[in-house]
Amino acid sequence: MEIRALKYFLITVREGNITKAAKYLNLTQPNLSRQINMLERDIGHKLFERRHSNIVLTPEGILLKKRAEEIIDMIEKARAEFNFTDEVIAGDIFIGAGESWAMSLVASVMKDVQKDYPHIKYNIYSGNFQDITEKLDKGLLDFGLLIDPADLSKYDYLKMPAKDTWGLIMRKDSSLSRNKNITKKDLLNIPLIISRQVMETEIEDNDFSRWFSDTFDKLNITATYNLIYNALIMVREGMGYALCLDKLIDNMHNENICFIPLKPKLESGLNIVWKKNQEFSRASKIFLDALKNKFKV
């Protein structure tokens, strides 16, 4: 299986049409079709169904797309890691991050490192726990910023000197918007939009589950989210109240939305993680040393 063939395949998927993909690649349509046919023979499965002028991926094609993207990402990451000379330290650092104001602390370290090593470049991937750990485990990320509750048993990590505060985002015309705090009783019988990470976590003994105790099963959960932006849209449209972390909405641009913290106070810790026994590039090692120095580990 050739890397070039995988790239041709991904571009064809992106364009959704053999003719458009051939034009983009500066190939003839028969040449590109031949390359795709060779890939199908190599894989042993049909990758496309041709419908009118467009293509539709088969189940095998969907799987190959996912694997091809991972392979190409890994190749690009490997090239970036060797982008240095004896005189100039350069290279790319790949960081996955959950949505948290603590990313500003990481960004301050990134800025400090870049002052001394201006040829180091950062690549940030936003996602939830499952998204980030999957890419960490496959070697597509160097570091991840994970929000508790999170299983850290597979990783080395630094605990961040910060915590996120949980609360409820709601429209300002809600009767609850006049409250200074939100209690467990307030959460009953209102439509809730909740983080999918919290819903799917297998860690029973954590601050979040202890705060809710036996209340969680009584909640009226109408939707889940993995990134807060879409949850904000649902709140704006009156679908419900989003249980989320503080400092993730900009009230200057969300005049009709407000955040009210839970009572008793519920906080989540934050961790910078990386794979155990990981072989770091020179750029990533410099960044890790800067993190440890910043957070005094």
GROMACS .gro file of C-alpha atoms in nm:
model
  297
    1MET     CA    1   0.000   0.000   0.000
    2GLU     CA    2   0.163   0.324  -0.117
    3ILE     CA    3   0.144   0.652   0.071
    4ARG     CA    4   0.072   0.830  -0.255
    5ALA     CA    5  -0.230   0.609  -0.318
    6LEU     CA    6  -0.366   0.688   0.028
    7LYS     CA    7  -0.326   1.060  -0.038
    8TYR     CA    8  -0.508   1.023  -0.371
    9PHE     CA    9  -0.784   0.833  -0.192
   10LEU     CA   10  -0.827   1.102   0.076
   11ILE     CA   11  -0.837   1.383  -0.179
   12THR     CA   12  -1.099   1.192  -0.379
   13VAL     CA   13  -1.307   1.153  -0.063
   14ARG     CA   14  -1.270   1.522   0.014
   15GLU     CA   15  -1.371   1.631  -0.336
   16GLY     CA   16  -1.654   1.376  -0.350
   17ASN     CA   17  -1.604   1.331  -0.723
   18ILE     CA   18  -1.340   1.151  -0.932
   19THR     CA   19  -1.328   1.423  -1.199
   20LYS     CA   20  -1.282   1.705  -0.945
   21ALA     CA   21  -1.016   1.508  -0.757
   22ALA     CA   22  -0.826   1.434  -1.080
   23LYS     CA   23  -0.832   1.802  -1.170
   24TYR     CA   24  -0.705   1.898  -0.823
   25LEU     CA   25  -0.424   1.641  -0.847
   26ASN     CA   26  -0.342   1.740  -1.206
   27LEU     CA   27  -0.406   1.383  -1.320
   28THR     CA   28  -0.626   1.243  -1.593
   29GLN     CA   29  -0.948   1.085  -1.470
   30PRO     CA   30  -0.853   0.737  -1.605
   31ASN     CA   31  -0.516   0.760  -1.426
   32LEU     CA   32  -0.677   0.846  -1.093
   33SER     CA   33  -0.942   0.575  -1.137
   34ARG     CA   34  -0.663   0.326  -1.203
   35GLN     CA   35  -0.484   0.431  -0.884
   36ILE     CA   36  -0.804   0.388  -0.681
   37ASN     CA   37  -0.872   0.048  -0.841
   38MET     CA   38  -0.519  -0.065  -0.751
   39LEU     CA   39  -0.578   0.046  -0.392
   40GLU     CA   40  -0.906  -0.148  -0.384
   41ARG     CA   41  -0.728  -0.461  -0.508
   42ASP     CA   42  -0.456  -0.409  -0.248
   43ILE     CA   43  -0.715  -0.370   0.030
   44GLY     CA   44  -0.935  -0.646  -0.107
   45HIS     CA   45  -1.255  -0.443  -0.077
   46LYS     CA   46  -1.453  -0.191  -0.277
   47LEU     CA   47  -1.406   0.158  -0.133
   48PHE     CA   48  -1.661   0.365  -0.328
   49GLU     CA   49  -2.009   0.336  -0.467
   50ARG     CA   50  -2.051   0.565  -0.766
   51ARG     CA   51  -2.389   0.740  -0.766
   52HIS     CA   52  -2.453   0.979  -1.052
   53SER     CA   53  -2.161   1.223  -1.048
   54ASN     CA   54  -2.068   1.167  -0.683
   55ILE     CA   55  -1.905   0.891  -0.482
   56VAL     CA   56  -2.028   0.735  -0.157
   57LEU     CA   57  -1.792   0.549   0.075
   58THR     CA   58  -1.860   0.185   0.152
   59PRO     CA   59  -1.817   0.071   0.516
   60GLU     CA   60  -1.467  -0.047   0.419
   61GLY     CA   61  -1.400   0.291   0.261
   62ILE     CA   62  -1.505   0.470   0.581
   63LEU     CA   63  -1.263   0.255   0.781
   64LEU     CA   64  -0.977   0.313   0.534
   65LYS     CA   65  -1.042   0.689   0.543
   66LYS     CA   66  -0.994   0.689   0.920
   67ARG     CA   67  -0.677   0.477   0.900
   68ALA     CA   68  -0.537   0.673   0.605
   69GLU     CA   69  -0.581   1.001   0.793
   70GLU     CA   70  -0.397   0.855   1.092
   71ILE     CA   71  -0.114   0.727   0.871
   72ILE     CA   72  -0.070   1.059   0.690
   73ASP     CA   73  -0.085   1.249   1.022
   74MET     CA   74   0.181   1.020   1.167
   75ILE     CA   75   0.409   1.069   0.866
   76GLU     CA   76   0.372   1.447   0.886
   77LYS     CA   77   0.438   1.436   1.259
   78ALA     CA   78   0.754   1.227   1.207
   79ARG     CA   79   0.881   1.473   0.946
   80ALA     CA   80   0.812   1.765   1.179
   81GLU     CA   81   1.002   1.599   1.465
   82PHE     CA   82   1.319   1.588   1.255
   83ASN     CA   83   1.288   1.947   1.140
   84PHE     CA   84   1.603   2.073   1.311
   85THR     CA   85   1.978   2.111   1.263
   86ASP     CA   86   2.267   2.114   1.509
   87GLU     CA   87   2.255   2.493   1.503
   88VAL     CA   88   1.879   2.551   1.505
   89ILE     CA   89   1.626   2.369   1.721
   90ALA     CA   90   1.295   2.352   1.540
   91GLY     CA   91   1.003   2.117   1.506
   92ASP     CA   92   0.635   2.077   1.577
   93ILE     CA   93   0.470   2.004   1.912
   94PHE     CA   94   0.123   1.847   1.905
   95ILE     CA   95  -0.108   1.921   2.199
   96GLY     CA   96  -0.464   1.805   2.259
   97ALA     CA   97  -0.674   2.010   2.498
   98GLY     CA   98  -1.014   1.996   2.657
   99GLU     CA   99  -1.200   2.324   2.688
  100SER     CA  100  -1.062   2.499   2.996
  101TRP     CA  101  -0.941   2.845   3.092
  102ALA     CA  102  -0.623   2.665   3.217
  103MET     CA  103  -0.513   2.646   2.854
  104SER     CA  104  -0.399   3.005   2.912
  105LEU     CA  105  -0.138   2.872   3.157
  106VAL     CA  106  -0.012   2.628   2.896
  107ALA     CA  107  -0.012   2.905   2.635
  108SER     CA  108   0.209   3.119   2.858
  109VAL     CA  109   0.467   2.837   2.865
  110MET     CA  110   0.437   2.800   2.487
  111LYS     CA  111   0.507   3.172   2.448
  112ASP     CA  112   0.810   3.159   2.679
  113VAL     CA  113   0.958   2.865   2.489
  114GLN     CA  114   0.900   3.033   2.156
  115LYS     CA  115   1.098   3.338   2.268
  116ASP     CA  116   1.410   3.121   2.302
  117TYR     CA  117   1.323   2.879   2.022
  118PRO     CA  118   1.133   3.075   1.758
  119HIS     CA  119   1.140   2.785   1.510
  120ILE     CA  120   0.927   2.561   1.731
  121LYS     CA  121   0.566   2.546   1.613
  122TYR     CA  122   0.260   2.433   1.811
  123ASN     CA  123  -0.034   2.238   1.676
  124ILE     CA  124  -0.344   2.241   1.898
  125TYR     CA  125  -0.624   1.986   1.875
  126SER     CA  126  -0.943   2.054   2.072
  127GLY     CA  127  -1.150   1.763   2.196
  128ASN     CA  128  -1.287   1.575   2.493
  129PHE     CA  129  -1.116   1.302   2.695
  130GLN     CA  130  -1.190   1.024   2.445
  131ASP     CA  131  -1.073   1.230   2.145
  132ILE     CA  132  -0.746   1.333   2.307
  133THR     CA  133  -0.649   1.000   2.464
  134GLU     CA  134  -0.717   0.814   2.139
  135LYS     CA  135  -0.472   1.039   1.957
  136LEU     CA  136  -0.223   1.024   2.244
  137ASP     CA  137  -0.229   0.644   2.241
  138LYS     CA  138  -0.169   0.638   1.866
  139GLY     CA  139   0.125   0.877   1.892
  140LEU     CA  140  -0.051   1.158   1.705
  141LEU     CA  141  -0.022   1.394   2.003
  142ASP     CA  142   0.275   1.467   2.230
  143PHE     CA  143   0.074   1.607   2.521
  144GLY     CA  144  -0.285   1.632   2.637
  145LEU     CA  145  -0.463   1.870   2.874
  146LEU     CA  146  -0.722   1.653   3.050
  147ILE     CA  147  -0.997   1.764   3.285
  148ASP     CA  148  -1.103   1.544   3.577
  149PRO     CA  149  -1.267   1.300   3.609
  150ALA     CA  150  -1.009   1.122   3.391
  151ASP     CA  151  -0.830   0.787   3.409
  152LEU     CA  152  -0.458   0.875   3.415
  153SER     CA  153  -0.327   0.523   3.479
  154LYS     CA  154  -0.174   0.491   3.131
  155TYR     CA  155   0.007   0.824   3.140
  156ASP     CA  156   0.274   1.027   3.309
  157TYR     CA  157   0.138   1.365   3.406
  158LEU     CA  158   0.175   1.701   3.575
  159LYS     CA  159  -0.103   1.831   3.795
  160MET     CA  160  -0.187   2.186   3.696
  161PRO     CA  161  -0.187   2.454   3.970
  162ALA     CA  162  -0.547   2.538   3.883
  163LYS     CA  163  -0.899   2.402   3.900
  164ASP     CA  164  -1.213   2.450   3.696
  165THR     CA  165  -1.542   2.541   3.865
  166TRP     CA  166  -1.866   2.371   3.762
  167GLY     CA  167  -2.190   2.559   3.719
  168LEU     CA  168  -2.493   2.611   3.499
  169ILE     CA  169  -2.517   2.819   3.182
  170MET     CA  170  -2.864   2.954   3.116
  171ARG     CA  171  -3.056   3.230   2.944
  172LYS     CA  172  -3.092   3.547   3.148
  173ASP     CA  173  -3.469   3.530   3.116
  174SER     CA  174  -3.468   3.207   3.318
  175SER     CA  175  -3.606   3.225   3.673
  176LEU     CA  176  -3.286   3.056   3.797
  177SER     CA  177  -3.074   3.342   3.661
  178ARG     CA  178  -3.157   3.542   3.973
  179ASN     CA  179  -2.987   3.283   4.196
  180LYS     CA  180  -2.637   3.336   4.332
  181ASN     CA  181  -2.578   2.961   4.330
  182ILE     CA  182  -2.733   2.645   4.189
  183THR     CA  183  -2.813   2.357   4.426
  184LYS     CA  184  -2.890   1.993   4.356
  185LYS     CA  185  -3.258   2.068   4.414
  186ASP     CA  186  -3.247   2.340   4.146
  187LEU     CA  187  -3.122   2.088   3.891
  188LEU     CA  188  -3.419   1.858   3.928
  189ASN     CA  189  -3.704   1.891   3.677
  190ILE     CA  190  -3.520   2.124   3.438
  191PRO     CA  191  -3.391   2.013   3.094
  192LEU     CA  192  -3.015   1.964   3.123
  193ILE     CA  193  -2.740   1.956   2.861
  194ILE     CA  194  -2.442   1.768   3.001
  195SER     CA  195  -2.083   1.691   2.898
  196ARG     CA  196  -2.056   1.351   2.730
  197GLN     CA  197  -1.728   1.289   2.913
  198VAL     CA  198  -1.908   1.310   3.246
  199MET     CA  199  -2.183   1.080   3.120
  200GLU     CA  200  -1.943   0.816   2.987
  201THR     CA  201  -1.676   0.816   3.257
  202GLU     CA  202  -1.616   0.478   3.422
  203ILE     CA  203  -1.453   0.639   3.727
  204GLU     CA  204  -1.710   0.616   4.004
  205ASP     CA  205  -1.501   0.761   4.286
  206ASN     CA  206  -1.452   1.122   4.176
  207ASP     CA  207  -1.557   1.467   4.297
  208PHE     CA  208  -1.828   1.494   4.032
  209SER     CA  209  -2.005   1.170   4.125
  210ARG     CA  210  -1.967   1.244   4.496
  211TRP     CA  211  -2.128   1.588   4.454
  212PHE     CA  212  -2.433   1.440   4.282
  213SER     CA  213  -2.445   1.119   4.493
  214ASP     CA  214  -2.789   0.967   4.429
  215THR     CA  215  -2.923   1.272   4.242
  216PHE     CA  216  -2.765   1.205   3.903
  217ASP     CA  217  -3.011   0.934   3.798
  218LYS     CA  218  -3.300   1.170   3.870
  219LEU     CA  219  -3.180   1.444   3.634
  220ASN     CA  220  -3.373   1.526   3.318
  221ILE     CA  221  -3.086   1.504   3.066
  222THR     CA  222  -3.217   1.609   2.725
  223ALA     CA  223  -2.887   1.642   2.535
  224THR     CA  224  -2.513   1.588   2.565
  225TYR     CA  225  -2.214   1.772   2.419
  226ASN     CA  226  -1.840   1.724   2.384
  227LEU     CA  227  -1.744   2.088   2.313
  228ILE     CA  228  -1.921   2.382   2.475
  229TYR     CA  229  -1.990   2.592   2.163
  230ASN     CA  230  -2.274   2.371   2.040
  231ALA     CA  231  -2.414   2.348   2.393
  232LEU     CA  232  -2.424   2.730   2.401
  233ILE     CA  233  -2.630   2.734   2.084
  234MET     CA  234  -2.879   2.491   2.239
  235VAL     CA  235  -2.905   2.708   2.551
  236ARG     CA  236  -2.963   3.019   2.340
  237GLU     CA  237  -3.243   2.841   2.153
  238GLY     CA  238  -3.412   2.756   2.482
  239MET     CA  239  -3.346   2.382   2.475
  240GLY     CA  240  -3.226   2.373   2.834
  241TYR     CA  241  -2.950   2.450   3.080
  242ALA     CA  242  -2.588   2.347   3.017
  243LEU     CA  243  -2.392   2.200   3.306
  244CYS     CA  244  -2.035   2.301   3.232
  245LEU     CA  245  -1.714   2.466   3.349
  246ASP     CA  246  -1.670   2.834   3.428
  247LYS     CA  247  -1.487   3.090   3.211
  248LEU     CA  248  -1.583   2.925   2.883
  249ILE     CA  249  -1.834   3.184   2.768
  250ASP     CA  250  -1.755   3.541   2.674
  251ASN     CA  251  -2.034   3.748   2.824
  252MET     CA  252  -1.934   4.042   2.604
  253HIS     CA  253  -2.064   3.842   2.307
  254ASN     CA  254  -2.334   3.645   2.489
  255GLU     CA  255  -2.542   3.917   2.652
  256ASN     CA  256  -2.839   3.686   2.695
  257ILE     CA  257  -2.638   3.404   2.858
  258CYS     CA  258  -2.506   3.378   3.213
  259PHE     CA  259  -2.311   3.131   3.429
  260ILE     CA  260  -2.402   3.049   3.791
  261PRO     CA  261  -2.176   2.822   4.003
  262LEU     CA  262  -2.294   2.513   4.188
  263LYS     CA  263  -2.330   2.506   4.566
  264PRO     CA  264  -2.160   2.338   4.743
  265LYS     CA  265  -1.873   2.434   4.518
  266LEU     CA  266  -1.769   2.165   4.268
  267GLU     CA  267  -1.423   2.184   4.110
  268SER     CA  268  -1.230   1.965   3.867
  269GLY     CA  269  -0.853   1.926   3.859
  270LEU     CA  270  -0.649   1.956   3.541
  271ASN     CA  271  -0.353   1.753   3.420
  272ILE     CA  272  -0.093   1.774   3.145
  273VAL     CA  273  -0.038   1.413   3.034
  274TRP     CA  274   0.187   1.217   2.797
  275LYS     CA  275   0.243   0.850   2.720
  276LYS     CA  276   0.456   0.652   2.962
  277ASN     CA  277   0.807   0.579   2.829
  278GLN     CA  278   0.752   0.827   2.548
  279GLU     CA  279   1.049   0.919   2.328
  280PHE     CA  280   1.032   1.295   2.293
  281SER     CA  281   1.161   1.504   2.006
  282ARG     CA  282   1.407   1.777   2.102
  283ALA     CA  283   1.133   2.039   2.076
  284SER     CA  284   0.890   1.839   2.292
  285LYS     CA  285   1.157   1.772   2.554
  286ILE     CA  286   1.232   2.145   2.578
  287PHE     CA  287   0.860   2.215   2.619
  288LEU     CA  288   0.818   1.949   2.889
  289ASP     CA  289   1.115   2.089   3.084
  290ALA     CA  290   0.957   2.435   3.060
  291LEU     CA  291   0.625   2.299   3.192
  292LYS     CA  292   0.798   2.133   3.488
  293ASN     CA  293   0.991   2.448   3.564
  294LYS     CA  294   0.680   2.667   3.537
  295PHE     CA  295   0.477   2.444   3.765
  296LYS     CA  296   0.775   2.371   3.996
  297VAL     CA  297   0.773   1.991   3.963
   0.00000   0.00000   0.00000
